[in-house]
Structure formats: structure tokens, C-alpha cells
């Protein structure tokens, strides 16, 4: 009789204890995860992914890490070189100001398009937005963390 | 078996499928969840046997825990075989919460919910088990098959339209239960569309706000000291406010309205990081609440019960008082599973204990420690979801992940706060703990999508 009650009592405590062992296990995974993220150096502010392009430079699927200022165009002096007949030598510029990314057309012949519309002044764009330079489609993505 | 013995089509499938990939963290955590749930079931069944006069440690009929744990491990195995690299903490956390809900549902009298499907009659415990298994299947299906989210993004207005249509359908054809009109029945299956509505609205908001994000930094309207959001933000804000009000007035569903509106404000803040918009939203909320309090008696009753449940202890305040007593009986260690009073003498001591007061019943039987573990597990789900949101490559996925996570978090906060009389009680479910098919399915949709997104980020 008494042995049974002690057993039941231990069972109840064991149930509660395992719940907390589970939380401890989760906490260990979380801490390890955060440490790993901390070790990975973050130098890029964002990344530019080539969705589609004619020709070999850049190849579709290529990824460019972005700095505060990134220039895009056909000339070799650009950060991201788009080797396309329809791109101007200095075509567009991506800048990171404060909390948002801005895309600016640098007076290109065929224009820079966001969501199908040619941009006239610098526009704010968000992560996941796509734009075209010449025949290349580019997408802005958040940096890996 | 030799290589020739395997049929050609099977060999081709095997060659195409990726090599299995171990998920050690998930395996270890699921082992702990299984141990906890089995211990819980042994405690419960032993307690029940003791009440029947047999002093023996027993698991009783092992079908219910084995079917549930079998389903959980099957999902894990599917993830391993398809070489998933997605988050490894979400599934164990959800499995634990669902398992605790299942413990409660098996422990309460099965006659609380009875449904007939032809010759088979299912009670509370069996139905909850059925819904949990369906929920796990939904999670596995979404986490493994969703590669691309364009179908969510492109049809955002269609999703919003579907949500509004659901709402209208409830207004017109809804069935009234306990004075609230929120159940819609198609044939023998009844559901609460507001559960699905909140997921649809989060999808729409994520699409809408990520599309119009550019406007945020370029436009601003100033009215006195408040900097107002540009019109494209103001309009949906007013629309959401109107929808929430309509839900309160027509459906008399305070919980859903509060949830929809808070989730909207949270997603808006996540998209814009501007306190002024939240301040404006809270102002609208206060104005709306005051008007509702003045005009509608059912809103006033809720507030009055919250302020003083002892004013009418056997009438309006009965449910809340019973819940408070249950918290008190629980103490630090709880009465033990099966030993509490949620169903003394065959009738539940707290009305609606299996839906609105699931948290309270668990608080009574597992005590302060059990409740602390439950809240800790909810916080873990929140942390994982928000982390997936922060790592997302684009704004739409980030907002969607944050929105789905915050829906679960805010819903939990509203119902736990209501149970403990920290805020007025509004009848909504505790995600995964409470009985309810719609609620489990909606939460499963959210978790499945979160897992699919974390898979994408891991492969980037």
C-alpha cells in the first residue's frame, strides 16, 4: 500500500522532471545554434542573386555579396558586371542607407526596371524584390545569418 | 536480396532520392518527449486504476499513446529519409504540446464531445487523437513538398478574398453555440473558419506589406504630433479594424477579434519597425473597445466577470471562479495527472474545460512546474519561428514566418492570460493543447510552412 503510493509519487515527479530535461535539451541546441551564428563572420549587408540573364556573365544563379555601395553595368570597373548588349557601361547603383536599400538608375540608355516599371528617381526596394538591368533579372536578398 | 531482385522502377526511385540524413537533435529531443508522454500516461492510468480499486502501476490500454508516438516518429523518419535540413526543434516542441493535450483529452470524460460517423461513434479522446495525427500529416506534407512560395505570394488577394468569403459564410450560415456564432457545418463535419481565417490573413498581410514596403520610406503624412502611415498602410489598417469589429458584433467572438487585430498590429510593426503605427492601432483599439463596452451587453459581461467574478459566483462568474480554484488546488507540484477535479463525478467542474480551459486543467494536475514547462515550450516555438523569420532571404517569407509565429504566440498569451484572470476571458483555444480540429489544423499549417521555410534557408 505505502510502497504503491511512493511509486505513484515518484512517477509524478519523474514526469515533471523529464519535461524539464526536455527543455534543457532544447536550450542546449539553441545555445549551440546561436554560438555557431556568432562565429560566422558577417561582412555582407545583403546579396544579389542573378535570376536570369542572357550570356555567360553573370551566369543565372550567381550570387554577389553586397557592400554599402554596389555599381552595376557593362564596364569592368563595376562591382557587378552585366555583360549584355542592352546594359549601359555604368547602368545602375544599389546603396544601403540607414535601414533600407535604394536602387538608382545612372542615366542608362535602356533603363532599370522594378516590377515592370522604369525607375526615374532612386527608389527604396525590399529584400525579395527583382529588377532588370539590360536583359539580366536580379534579385535582392537578405544576407545569410 | 540481390540487385536484380529490386524492380527497375523502384531502383530508379531509390537512385533519385537523396541519401538519408540523420537529425540527431530531433531524435534525442523526440526520445525525451516520448519518455515524458509515456510517464504521463502511466501516471494517468495508474490513478484511474486506483480510483477503480486496483493498486498497480499500469499503462492500461496502450493504443492511444502508441498511435500518437508512432505518428510523431513516422514524421521524423520521413524527414530523415528525405534528407531534410530544416529546423530540428519545432517538431519535438509541437509533439510535446500535442501529447499533453492528448493526455488531457483522454483523461476527461469522453462524452464531452461525441461524433457519429456511420456506425462508429468517436469520443473526445479518440477525436483529438485523430485530429493530431491529421495535423502531423499536414506538417510532414508541407515541410517536405513546399519548395516554392510563389503560389502564396502571387494569389494574396485571392487568399484575402477566400478569408472574407469564409467570414461571410459564417455570418449567413453559421450555427450558434453558447451564444457565439462561429461554427460552420458541411455535412457531418463542423469547423470554426476563424481559425483558418487568421492564417489566410497573415498570408495576405505578408504579401501586401512586402509589396508596398518601398512606400514606407518615401511617404509620410503628418497630423499634429502623430506621423500617420501613408494611405496604403492606413486603408488596410482601417479595414482590419472594421473586420475585427464585425467579428465581435456579428459572431460575438471576442477572442478571434482580439487575435486578428493584435496579429495585424504585430505584422505591421515587423514590416515597418515604426512605433507610431502601433500607437495609432492601439488608439483605434481603445476607441473600439470603449464603444463596444458601452453598446453591447455581452462585452460588458466579460469585463465585469474579469473585474469581480465573486459578484455572481454561481452564474456569470462560475466558470472563472472554478478555474481559479483549480489553479489553487494545483499548487507547485500539481495533484498528479488523473487526480484533479476537472471532471468530478462525470461532469466537468469547469465548463468548457477541454477547449477554453485546457491550460487550467493541466495547471491543476501538473502544478506550477508543469505549467512553467508548457509556457517554456511555447516560448521555444516562438524563438524558433522568429529565428526562421530573421534568416529569411526575402521580406515576404520573413513577414509570413513572423506572422505565423506571432499568431501562435499571441493566441497562447490571450488564452493563458484569460485562464489566469490577467486579462478578460475570451474563448479561444490554446494551440495544440485544446481540443479542436480547426485549431489543430491551423497550427499545423503554420508549423509546416515554418519548417518548409527553414529548409529553404538551410539550402541557400
Coordinates of C-alpha atoms in Angstrom, one line a residue:
Chain A
X1 CA 0.0 0.0 0.0
X2 CA 2.6 2.6 1.1
X3 CA 5.1 1.3 -1.5
X4 CA 2.5 1.9 -4.2
X5 CA 1.9 5.5 -3.1
X6 CA 5.6 6.2 -3.1
X7 CA 5.9 4.7 -6.6
X8 CA 3.0 6.8 -7.8
X9 CA 4.6 9.9 -6.2
X10 CA 7.9 9.1 -7.9
X11 CA 6.1 8.6 -11.2
X12 CA 4.5 12.1 -11.0
X13 CA 7.9 13.7 -10.1
X14 CA 9.6 11.8 -12.9
X15 CA 7.0 13.1 -15.4
X16 CA 7.7 16.7 -14.4
X17 CA 11.5 16.1 -14.3
X18 CA 11.5 14.7 -17.9
X19 CA 9.6 17.8 -19.1
X20 CA 12.5 19.9 -17.7
X21 CA 15.2 17.6 -19.1
X22 CA 13.5 18.2 -22.5
X23 CA 13.6 22.0 -22.0
X24 CA 17.3 21.6 -21.0
X25 CA 18.0 19.6 -24.2
X26 CA 16.3 22.3 -26.3
X27 CA 18.2 25.1 -24.5
X28 CA 21.5 23.3 -25.4
X29 CA 20.5 23.1 -29.1
X30 CA 19.5 26.8 -29.0
X31 CA 22.8 27.9 -27.4
X32 CA 24.9 25.9 -29.8
X33 CA 22.9 27.3 -32.7
X34 CA 23.4 30.9 -31.5
X35 CA 27.2 30.3 -31.0
X36 CA 27.5 29.0 -34.5
X37 CA 25.8 32.0 -35.9
X38 CA 28.1 34.2 -33.9
X39 CA 31.2 32.5 -35.2
X40 CA 30.2 33.1 -38.8
X41 CA 31.6 36.4 -39.7
X42 CA 29.1 38.8 -41.2
X43 CA 30.7 41.1 -43.7
X44 CA 27.9 41.3 -46.3
X45 CA 24.9 43.6 -45.9
X46 CA 22.8 41.7 -48.5
X47 CA 23.3 39.7 -51.5
X48 CA 22.4 40.0 -55.2
X49 CA 21.1 36.8 -56.9
X50 CA 21.0 36.6 -60.7
X51 CA 17.6 35.2 -61.6
X52 CA 18.0 35.1 -65.4
X53 CA 20.5 36.5 -67.9
X54 CA 21.4 36.2 -71.5
X55 CA 25.1 35.2 -72.0
X56 CA 27.7 33.9 -69.6
X57 CA 28.4 36.9 -67.4
X58 CA 26.8 36.8 -65.0
X59 CA 25.5 33.2 -65.0
X60 CA 22.0 32.6 -63.8
X61 CA 22.2 31.5 -60.1
X62 CA 25.3 33.5 -59.4
X63 CA 25.4 35.3 -56.0
X64 CA 27.1 38.6 -55.3
X65 CA 27.7 39.8 -51.7
X66 CA 26.8 43.5 -51.4
X67 CA 28.7 46.3 -49.8
X68 CA 27.2 49.7 -48.9
X69 CA 27.5 50.9 -52.5
X70 CA 27.3 48.5 -55.4
X71 CA 27.5 49.6 -59.0
X72 CA 26.0 47.5 -61.8
X73 CA 26.8 47.8 -65.5
X74 CA 28.8 46.5 -68.5
X75 CA 32.1 48.2 -67.8
X76 CA 34.7 46.0 -66.0
X77 CA 35.0 48.7 -63.2
X78 CA 31.6 47.8 -61.8
X79 CA 31.1 45.7 -58.7
X80 CA 28.6 43.5 -60.6
X81 CA 29.5 43.3 -64.3
X82 CA 26.5 42.6 -66.6
X83 CA 27.9 41.7 -70.0
X84 CA 24.8 42.4 -72.0
X85 CA 24.3 44.5 -75.2
X86 CA 21.3 46.1 -73.6
X87 CA 23.1 47.3 -70.5
X88 CA 25.0 50.6 -70.3
X89 CA 28.6 50.7 -69.1
X90 CA 27.5 52.4 -65.9
X91 CA 23.9 51.3 -65.6
X92 CA 22.6 51.3 -62.0
X93 CA 23.7 51.7 -58.4
X94 CA 22.4 49.9 -55.2
X95 CA 23.0 51.8 -52.0
X96 CA 22.3 50.9 -48.4
X97 CA 21.2 54.0 -46.4
X98 CA 20.3 53.6 -42.8
X99 CA 17.7 50.8 -42.8
X100 CA 16.7 50.4 -46.4
X101 CA 18.2 49.6 -49.8
X102 CA 17.9 52.1 -52.7
X103 CA 18.1 51.4 -56.4
X104 CA 19.2 54.3 -58.7
X105 CA 19.5 54.4 -62.5
X106 CA 22.7 56.1 -63.6
X107 CA 21.3 57.5 -66.8
X108 CA 21.3 54.2 -68.7
X109 CA 20.0 54.0 -72.3
X110 CA 17.5 51.2 -71.8
X111 CA 16.6 52.0 -68.2
X112 CA 16.4 50.0 -65.0
X113 CA 13.0 48.3 -64.3
X114 CA 11.4 47.4 -61.0
X115 CA 8.2 45.4 -61.1
X116 CA 7.9 46.2 -64.8
X117 CA 8.2 49.9 -64.4
X118 CA 11.2 52.0 -65.4
X119 CA 12.5 54.0 -62.5
X120 CA 13.2 57.7 -62.8
X121 CA 14.4 58.6 -59.3
X122 CA 16.1 56.5 -56.6
X123 CA 13.5 54.0 -55.2
X124 CA 13.6 52.0 -52.0
X125 CA 13.5 48.3 -52.6
X126 CA 13.0 45.5 -50.2
X127 CA 14.5 42.0 -49.8
X128 CA 13.0 39.7 -52.4
X129 CA 12.3 42.5 -55.0
X130 CA 13.5 41.8 -58.5
X131 CA 14.8 44.4 -61.0
X132 CA 16.2 44.2 -64.5
X133 CA 19.5 45.7 -65.9
X134 CA 19.6 45.1 -69.7
X135 CA 18.2 41.6 -70.1
X136 CA 19.5 40.4 -66.7
X137 CA 17.0 39.9 -63.9
X138 CA 18.5 40.4 -60.5
X139 CA 17.0 39.8 -57.0
X140 CA 18.0 41.5 -53.8
X141 CA 18.2 39.0 -50.8
X142 CA 18.9 39.3 -47.1
X143 CA 22.5 38.4 -46.1
X144 CA 22.9 34.9 -44.7
X145 CA 23.0 34.9 -40.9
Chain B
X1 CA 18.4 -9.6 -51.7
X2 CA 20.4 -9.1 -54.9
X3 CA 20.2 -6.0 -57.0
X4 CA 18.2 -7.9 -59.7
X5 CA 15.5 -8.7 -57.2
X6 CA 14.6 -5.0 -56.9
X7 CA 12.2 -3.9 -59.7
X8 CA 13.6 -1.4 -62.1
X9 CA 11.2 1.5 -61.2
X10 CA 12.0 1.1 -57.5
X11 CA 15.7 1.2 -58.3
X12 CA 15.3 4.4 -60.3
X13 CA 13.3 6.0 -57.4
X14 CA 16.0 5.0 -55.0
X15 CA 18.8 6.4 -57.2
X16 CA 17.0 9.7 -57.5
X17 CA 16.1 10.1 -53.8
X18 CA 18.7 11.8 -51.7
X19 CA 20.8 9.9 -49.2
X20 CA 19.1 9.9 -45.8
X21 CA 20.4 12.5 -43.4
X22 CA 20.4 11.9 -39.7
X23 CA 18.7 14.5 -37.5
X24 CA 20.4 13.8 -34.2
X25 CA 19.0 16.8 -32.2
X26 CA 15.5 15.9 -33.3
X27 CA 16.0 12.2 -32.4
X28 CA 17.2 13.0 -29.0
X29 CA 14.5 15.5 -28.2
X30 CA 11.8 13.2 -29.5
X31 CA 13.1 10.4 -27.3
X32 CA 12.6 12.8 -24.3
X33 CA 9.2 13.7 -25.5
X34 CA 8.2 10.0 -25.8
X35 CA 9.6 9.3 -22.3
X36 CA 7.6 12.2 -20.8
X37 CA 4.4 11.2 -22.5
X38 CA 4.7 7.6 -21.6
X39 CA 5.4 8.5 -17.9
X40 CA 2.3 10.8 -18.1
X41 CA 0.1 8.0 -19.5
X42 CA 1.3 5.6 -16.8
X43 CA 0.6 8.2 -14.1
X44 CA -2.9 8.8 -15.5
X45 CA -3.8 5.1 -16.0
X46 CA -2.4 4.1 -12.6
X47 CA -4.5 6.9 -11.0
X48 CA -7.6 5.7 -12.8
X49 CA -6.9 2.1 -11.8
X50 CA -6.5 3.2 -8.2
X51 CA -9.9 5.0 -8.3
X52 CA -11.3 1.7 -9.6
X53 CA -9.7 -0.1 -6.6
X54 CA -6.6 -1.7 -8.1
X55 CA -3.3 -0.7 -6.6
X56 CA -0.9 -1.4 -9.5
X57 CA 1.4 0.5 -11.8
X58 CA -0.1 0.1 -15.3
X59 CA -0.2 1.6 -18.8
X60 CA -3.6 0.2 -19.3
X61 CA -4.6 0.1 -23.0
X62 CA -1.5 1.4 -24.8
X63 CA -3.3 2.2 -28.1
X64 CA -3.7 5.9 -27.7
X65 CA -0.1 6.8 -26.7
X66 CA 1.4 4.3 -29.1
X67 CA -0.6 5.6 -32.1
X68 CA 0.3 9.2 -31.3
X69 CA 4.0 8.5 -30.7
X70 CA 4.1 6.2 -33.8
X71 CA 2.8 9.1 -35.9
X72 CA 5.3 11.5 -34.4
X73 CA 8.2 9.1 -35.1
X74 CA 6.9 8.5 -38.6
X75 CA 7.1 12.2 -39.4
X76 CA 10.7 12.2 -38.0
X77 CA 11.6 9.2 -40.2
X78 CA 10.1 10.8 -43.2
X79 CA 12.3 13.9 -42.6
X80 CA 15.4 11.7 -42.2
X81 CA 14.6 9.7 -45.4
X82 CA 14.0 12.8 -47.5
X83 CA 17.3 14.3 -46.1
X84 CA 15.6 17.4 -44.6
X85 CA 17.9 20.1 -43.3
X86 CA 15.1 22.0 -41.7
X87 CA 14.7 23.1 -38.0
X88 CA 15.1 20.2 -35.6
X89 CA 13.4 21.7 -32.5
X90 CA 9.9 22.7 -33.8
X91 CA 8.7 19.1 -34.3
X92 CA 9.6 17.9 -30.8
X93 CA 8.2 21.0 -29.2
X94 CA 4.9 20.7 -31.0
X95 CA 4.8 16.9 -30.4
X96 CA 5.2 17.6 -26.6
X97 CA 2.4 20.2 -26.6
X98 CA 0.1 18.0 -28.7
X99 CA 0.9 15.0 -26.4
X100 CA 0.0 16.9 -23.3
X101 CA -3.3 18.0 -25.0
X102 CA -3.9 14.3 -25.8
X103 CA -3.2 13.3 -22.2
X104 CA -5.9 15.8 -21.1
X105 CA -8.4 14.7 -23.8
X106 CA -8.1 11.1 -22.8
X107 CA -8.4 11.9 -19.2
X108 CA -11.6 14.0 -19.4
X109 CA -14.9 12.2 -19.8
X110 CA -15.2 11.1 -23.5
X111 CA -18.8 12.2 -23.6
X112 CA -17.8 15.9 -23.6
X113 CA -17.6 15.6 -27.4
X114 CA -19.4 12.8 -29.3
X115 CA -19.5 12.5 -33.0
X116 CA -21.0 9.8 -35.2
X117 CA -19.5 8.7 -38.5
X118 CA -21.8 6.0 -39.7
X119 CA -21.7 3.1 -37.3
X120 CA -18.6 4.4 -35.4
X121 CA -19.0 6.8 -32.5
X122 CA -15.9 8.7 -31.5
X123 CA -15.5 10.4 -28.1
X124 CA -13.3 13.3 -27.0
X125 CA -10.0 11.4 -26.7
X126 CA -10.3 9.5 -30.0
X127 CA -11.3 12.6 -31.9
X128 CA -8.4 14.5 -30.5
X129 CA -6.0 11.7 -31.5
X130 CA -7.5 11.6 -35.0
X131 CA -7.0 15.4 -35.4
X132 CA -3.5 15.3 -34.0
X133 CA -2.5 12.6 -36.5
X134 CA -4.1 14.5 -39.3
X135 CA -2.2 17.6 -38.1
X136 CA 1.1 15.8 -38.1
X137 CA 0.4 14.5 -41.6
X138 CA -0.2 18.1 -42.7
X139 CA 3.1 19.3 -41.1
X140 CA 5.0 16.5 -42.8
X141 CA 3.4 17.1 -46.2
X142 CA 4.0 20.9 -46.1
X143 CA 7.6 20.6 -44.8
X144 CA 8.6 18.0 -47.4
X145 CA 6.7 19.2 -50.5
X146 CA 6.7 23.0 -50.3
X147 CA 9.7 24.2 -52.3
X148 CA 8.4 27.4 -53.7
X149 CA 6.2 30.0 -52.0
X150 CA 5.2 32.0 -55.1
X151 CA 1.7 30.4 -55.0
X152 CA 1.2 32.1 -51.6
X153 CA 2.7 35.4 -52.8
X154 CA 1.0 35.7 -56.2
X155 CA -2.5 35.0 -55.1
X156 CA -2.5 37.1 -51.9
X157 CA -5.7 38.9 -52.9
X158 CA -7.4 35.6 -53.6
X159 CA -6.4 34.4 -50.2
X160 CA -7.8 37.5 -48.6
X161 CA -11.0 37.1 -50.6
X162 CA -11.3 33.5 -49.5
X163 CA -10.9 34.6 -45.9
X164 CA -13.6 37.2 -46.2
X165 CA -15.9 34.7 -48.0
X166 CA -15.4 32.3 -45.1
X167 CA -16.3 35.0 -42.7
X168 CA -19.4 35.9 -44.7
X169 CA -20.4 32.2 -44.9
X170 CA -20.3 32.1 -41.1
X171 CA -22.3 35.2 -40.8
X172 CA -25.0 33.8 -43.0
X173 CA -25.0 30.0 -42.4
X174 CA -23.1 29.8 -39.1
X175 CA -24.5 27.7 -36.2
X176 CA -24.8 29.3 -32.8
X177 CA -23.0 27.6 -29.9
X178 CA -23.0 29.2 -26.5
X179 CA -24.2 32.5 -27.8
X180 CA -21.3 32.8 -30.3
X181 CA -21.9 32.2 -33.9
X182 CA -18.7 30.7 -35.2
X183 CA -19.3 27.2 -36.3
X184 CA -19.9 26.2 -39.9
X185 CA -21.0 22.7 -40.7
X186 CA -20.6 20.9 -44.0
X187 CA -22.4 17.5 -43.8
X188 CA -21.2 15.8 -40.6
X189 CA -18.0 17.8 -40.2
X190 CA -18.1 21.0 -38.3
X191 CA -15.3 23.6 -38.1
X192 CA -14.5 27.1 -37.0
X193 CA -13.5 29.1 -40.0
X194 CA -12.0 31.9 -37.9
X195 CA -9.0 29.5 -37.2
X196 CA -8.3 29.3 -41.0
X197 CA -9.1 33.0 -41.4
X198 CA -6.2 34.0 -39.3
X199 CA -3.7 32.0 -41.4
X200 CA -5.2 33.4 -44.6
X201 CA -5.0 37.0 -43.3
X202 CA -1.4 36.6 -42.3
X203 CA -0.6 35.3 -45.8
X204 CA -2.3 38.3 -47.3
X205 CA -0.7 40.8 -44.9
X206 CA 2.8 39.4 -45.6
X207 CA 2.2 39.7 -49.4
X208 CA 0.7 43.2 -49.2
X209 CA 3.2 44.7 -46.8
X210 CA 6.3 43.2 -48.6
X211 CA 5.0 44.5 -51.9
X212 CA 4.4 48.0 -50.6
X213 CA 7.4 48.2 -48.4
X214 CA 9.1 50.8 -50.7
X215 CA 6.4 53.4 -49.9
X216 CA 7.3 53.3 -46.2
X217 CA 10.5 55.3 -46.5
X218 CA 9.3 57.7 -49.2
X219 CA 5.9 58.8 -48.0
X220 CA 4.7 60.2 -44.7
X221 CA 1.7 62.2 -43.6
X222 CA 1.9 64.3 -40.5
X223 CA -1.2 65.2 -38.5
X224 CA -0.2 67.2 -35.4
X225 CA 2.3 65.2 -33.3
X226 CA 1.4 61.8 -34.9
X227 CA 3.1 60.8 -38.0
X228 CA 0.5 58.9 -39.9
X229 CA 1.3 56.0 -42.1
X230 CA 0.9 56.6 -45.8
X231 CA -2.5 55.8 -47.2
X232 CA -1.7 52.3 -48.5
X233 CA -1.0 51.3 -44.9
X234 CA -3.8 53.3 -43.4
X235 CA -6.5 51.7 -45.5
X236 CA -5.8 48.0 -44.6
X237 CA -5.5 49.1 -41.0
X238 CA -9.0 50.6 -41.1
X239 CA -10.2 47.5 -43.0
X240 CA -8.8 45.2 -40.4
X241 CA -10.3 47.2 -37.6
X242 CA -13.7 47.0 -39.3
X243 CA -13.3 43.3 -39.8
X244 CA -12.4 42.8 -36.1
X245 CA -15.4 44.9 -35.1
X246 CA -17.7 42.9 -37.4
X247 CA -16.4 39.7 -35.9
X248 CA -17.3 40.9 -32.4
X249 CA -20.7 42.3 -33.3
X250 CA -22.0 39.6 -35.6
X251 CA -20.2 36.5 -34.4
X252 CA -19.9 37.6 -30.8
X253 CA -16.4 36.1 -30.9
X254 CA -14.2 38.4 -28.8
X255 CA -11.2 36.1 -28.8
X256 CA -10.9 35.8 -32.6
X257 CA -11.4 39.5 -33.0
X258 CA -8.7 40.3 -30.4
X259 CA -6.3 37.8 -32.0
X260 CA -6.9 39.0 -35.6
X261 CA -6.3 42.6 -34.6
X262 CA -3.2 42.0 -32.5
X263 CA -1.6 39.8 -35.1
X264 CA -2.3 42.5 -37.7
X265 CA -0.5 45.2 -35.5
X266 CA 2.4 42.8 -34.8
X267 CA 2.9 42.1 -38.5
X268 CA 2.6 45.8 -39.3
X269 CA 5.3 46.5 -36.8
X270 CA 7.5 43.8 -38.1
X271 CA 7.3 45.2 -41.6
X272 CA 7.8 48.9 -40.7
X273 CA 9.5 49.0 -37.3
X274 CA 7.6 52.1 -36.5
X275 CA 6.1 52.6 -33.1
X276 CA 3.8 55.4 -34.3
X277 CA 1.8 52.9 -36.3
X278 CA 1.4 50.7 -33.4
X279 CA 0.4 53.6 -31.2
X280 CA -2.3 54.5 -33.8
X281 CA -3.5 50.9 -33.8
X282 CA -3.7 50.8 -30.0
X283 CA -5.7 54.1 -30.1
X284 CA -8.2 52.6 -32.6
X285 CA -8.4 49.5 -30.3
X286 CA -9.2 51.6 -27.2
X287 CA -11.8 53.6 -29.1
X288 CA -13.4 50.4 -30.4
X289 CA -13.3 48.7 -27.0
X290 CA -15.0 51.7 -25.3
X291 CA -17.8 51.8 -27.9
X292 CA -18.3 48.0 -27.7
X293 CA -18.3 48.1 -23.9
X294 CA -21.0 50.9 -23.9
X295 CA -23.2 49.3 -26.6
X296 CA -23.0 45.5 -26.3
X297 CA -24.1 43.7 -23.1
X298 CA -22.0 40.5 -23.9
X299 CA -18.8 42.6 -24.0
X300 CA -19.8 44.3 -20.7
X301 CA -20.4 40.9 -19.0
X302 CA -16.9 39.7 -19.9
X303 CA -15.3 42.8 -18.4
X304 CA -17.5 42.7 -15.3
X305 CA -16.6 39.0 -14.7
X306 CA -12.9 39.8 -15.1
X307 CA -13.1 42.6 -12.6
X308 CA -15.2 40.8 -10.0
X309 CA -16.0 37.1 -10.6
X310 CA -17.4 36.9 -7.0
X311 CA -20.2 39.2 -7.8
X312 CA -22.2 36.3 -9.3
X313 CA -20.4 33.2 -8.1
X314 CA -23.0 30.7 -9.3
X315 CA -23.9 32.4 -12.5
X316 CA -21.7 34.5 -14.8
X317 CA -18.6 34.2 -12.6
X318 CA -18.9 30.4 -12.1
X319 CA -16.5 29.3 -14.9
X320 CA -13.8 31.8 -13.9
X321 CA -14.1 31.0 -10.2
X322 CA -13.8 27.3 -10.9
X323 CA -10.7 27.9 -12.9
X324 CA -9.2 30.0 -10.1
X325 CA -9.9 27.2 -7.6
X326 CA -8.3 24.7 -10.0
X327 CA -5.1 26.8 -10.2
X328 CA -5.1 26.9 -6.4
X329 CA -5.5 23.2 -6.0
X330 CA -2.6 22.6 -8.3
X331 CA 0.0 24.3 -6.2
X332 CA 3.6 23.7 -7.1
X333 CA 3.7 20.0 -8.0
X334 CA 0.1 19.6 -9.0
X335 CA -2.4 17.0 -8.0
X336 CA -1.0 14.5 -10.4
X337 CA -2.5 13.5 -13.8
X338 CA -5.9 12.0 -13.3
X339 CA -6.2 13.1 -9.7
X340 CA -7.5 16.6 -10.2
X341 CA -11.1 17.7 -10.2
X342 CA -11.7 18.8 -13.8
X343 CA -14.3 16.1 -14.1
X344 CA -15.5 15.3 -10.6
X345 CA -18.5 12.9 -10.8
X346 CA -18.6 12.6 -14.5
X347 CA -19.5 16.3 -15.2
X348 CA -16.7 18.8 -15.8
X349 CA -16.1 21.1 -12.8
X350 CA -15.1 23.9 -15.2
X351 CA -17.4 24.4 -18.1
X352 CA -15.6 24.2 -21.5
X353 CA -12.6 22.6 -19.8
X354 CA -11.5 20.8 -23.0
X355 CA -11.3 23.9 -25.2
X356 CA -11.0 27.2 -23.4
X357 CA -9.6 25.9 -20.1
X358 CA -7.2 23.1 -21.2
X359 CA -4.4 25.1 -19.7
X360 CA -6.2 25.5 -16.4
X361 CA -6.8 21.7 -16.2
X362 CA -3.2 21.0 -16.9
X363 CA -2.2 23.6 -14.3
X364 CA -4.3 21.8 -11.7
X365 CA -2.9 18.4 -12.5
X366 CA 0.8 19.2 -13.2
X367 CA 1.1 22.3 -11.0
X368 CA 3.3 25.3 -11.3
X369 CA 6.2 23.2 -12.6
X370 CA 4.2 21.6 -15.3
X371 CA 2.8 25.0 -16.4
X372 CA 6.2 26.5 -16.4
X373 CA 7.4 23.7 -18.7
X374 CA 4.4 24.3 -21.0
X375 CA 5.0 28.0 -21.2
X376 CA 8.7 27.3 -21.8
X377 CA 7.8 25.0 -24.7
X378 CA 5.6 27.7 -26.3
X379 CA 8.5 30.2 -25.9
X380 CA 10.8 27.7 -27.7
X381 CA 8.3 27.5 -30.6
X382 CA 8.3 31.4 -30.7
X383 CA 12.1 31.6 -30.7
X384 CA 12.5 29.1 -33.5
X385 CA 9.8 30.8 -35.6
X386 CA 11.2 34.3 -35.2
X387 CA 14.7 33.0 -35.9
X388 CA 13.5 31.4 -39.1
X389 CA 11.9 34.8 -40.0
X390 CA 15.1 36.7 -39.3
X391 CA 17.1 34.4 -41.5
X392 CA 14.7 34.5 -44.5
X393 CA 16.1 35.7 -47.8
X394 CA 13.2 38.0 -48.7
X395 CA 10.7 40.2 -47.0
X396 CA 7.6 38.2 -47.9
X397 CA 8.9 35.0 -46.3
X398 CA 10.3 36.9 -43.3
X399 CA 6.9 38.6 -42.7
X400 CA 5.0 35.4 -43.2
X401 CA 7.2 33.4 -40.8
X402 CA 7.0 36.1 -38.2
X403 CA 3.2 36.5 -38.7
X404 CA 2.5 32.8 -38.3
X405 CA 4.8 32.5 -35.3
X406 CA 3.2 35.6 -33.6
X407 CA -0.2 34.2 -34.3
X408 CA 0.6 31.2 -32.2
X409 CA 2.3 33.3 -29.6
X410 CA -0.4 35.9 -29.2
X411 CA -3.2 33.3 -29.2
X412 CA -1.4 31.4 -26.4
X413 CA -0.9 34.7 -24.4
X414 CA -4.6 35.7 -24.8
X415 CA -6.0 32.4 -23.6
X416 CA -3.4 31.8 -20.8
X417 CA -3.9 35.3 -19.6
X418 CA -7.7 34.8 -19.7
X419 CA -7.5 31.5 -17.9
X420 CA -5.4 33.1 -15.1
X421 CA -7.7 36.2 -15.0
X422 CA -4.8 38.5 -16.0
X423 CA -7.0 39.8 -18.8
X424 CA -10.7 39.4 -19.5
X425 CA -11.5 35.8 -20.7
X426 CA -12.1 35.4 -24.4
X427 CA -12.9 32.0 -25.7
X428 CA -10.1 30.8 -28.0
X429 CA -8.1 27.6 -28.0
X430 CA -4.6 27.1 -26.6
X431 CA -2.7 26.0 -29.7
X432 CA -2.2 22.2 -29.6
X433 CA -3.3 21.8 -26.0
X434 CA -7.0 22.4 -26.5
X435 CA -9.5 20.0 -28.2
X436 CA -10.5 21.2 -31.7
X437 CA -9.9 20.1 -35.2
X438 CA -9.8 23.5 -36.8
X439 CA -7.4 24.9 -34.2
X440 CA -5.0 21.9 -34.6
X441 CA -5.1 22.2 -38.4
X442 CA -4.5 25.9 -38.4
X443 CA -1.5 25.5 -36.1
X444 CA -0.2 22.6 -38.2
X445 CA -0.4 24.8 -41.3
X446 CA 1.8 27.4 -39.6
X447 CA 4.4 24.9 -38.3
X448 CA 4.5 23.1 -41.7
X449 CA 5.2 26.3 -43.5
X450 CA 7.8 27.4 -40.9
X451 CA 9.6 24.1 -41.4
X452 CA 9.5 24.5 -45.2
X453 CA 11.0 28.0 -45.0
X454 CA 13.8 26.9 -42.7
X455 CA 14.6 24.1 -45.2
X456 CA 15.0 26.8 -47.9
X457 CA 17.3 28.9 -45.8
X458 CA 19.5 25.9 -44.9
X459 CA 19.9 25.1 -48.5
X460 CA 20.7 28.6 -49.6

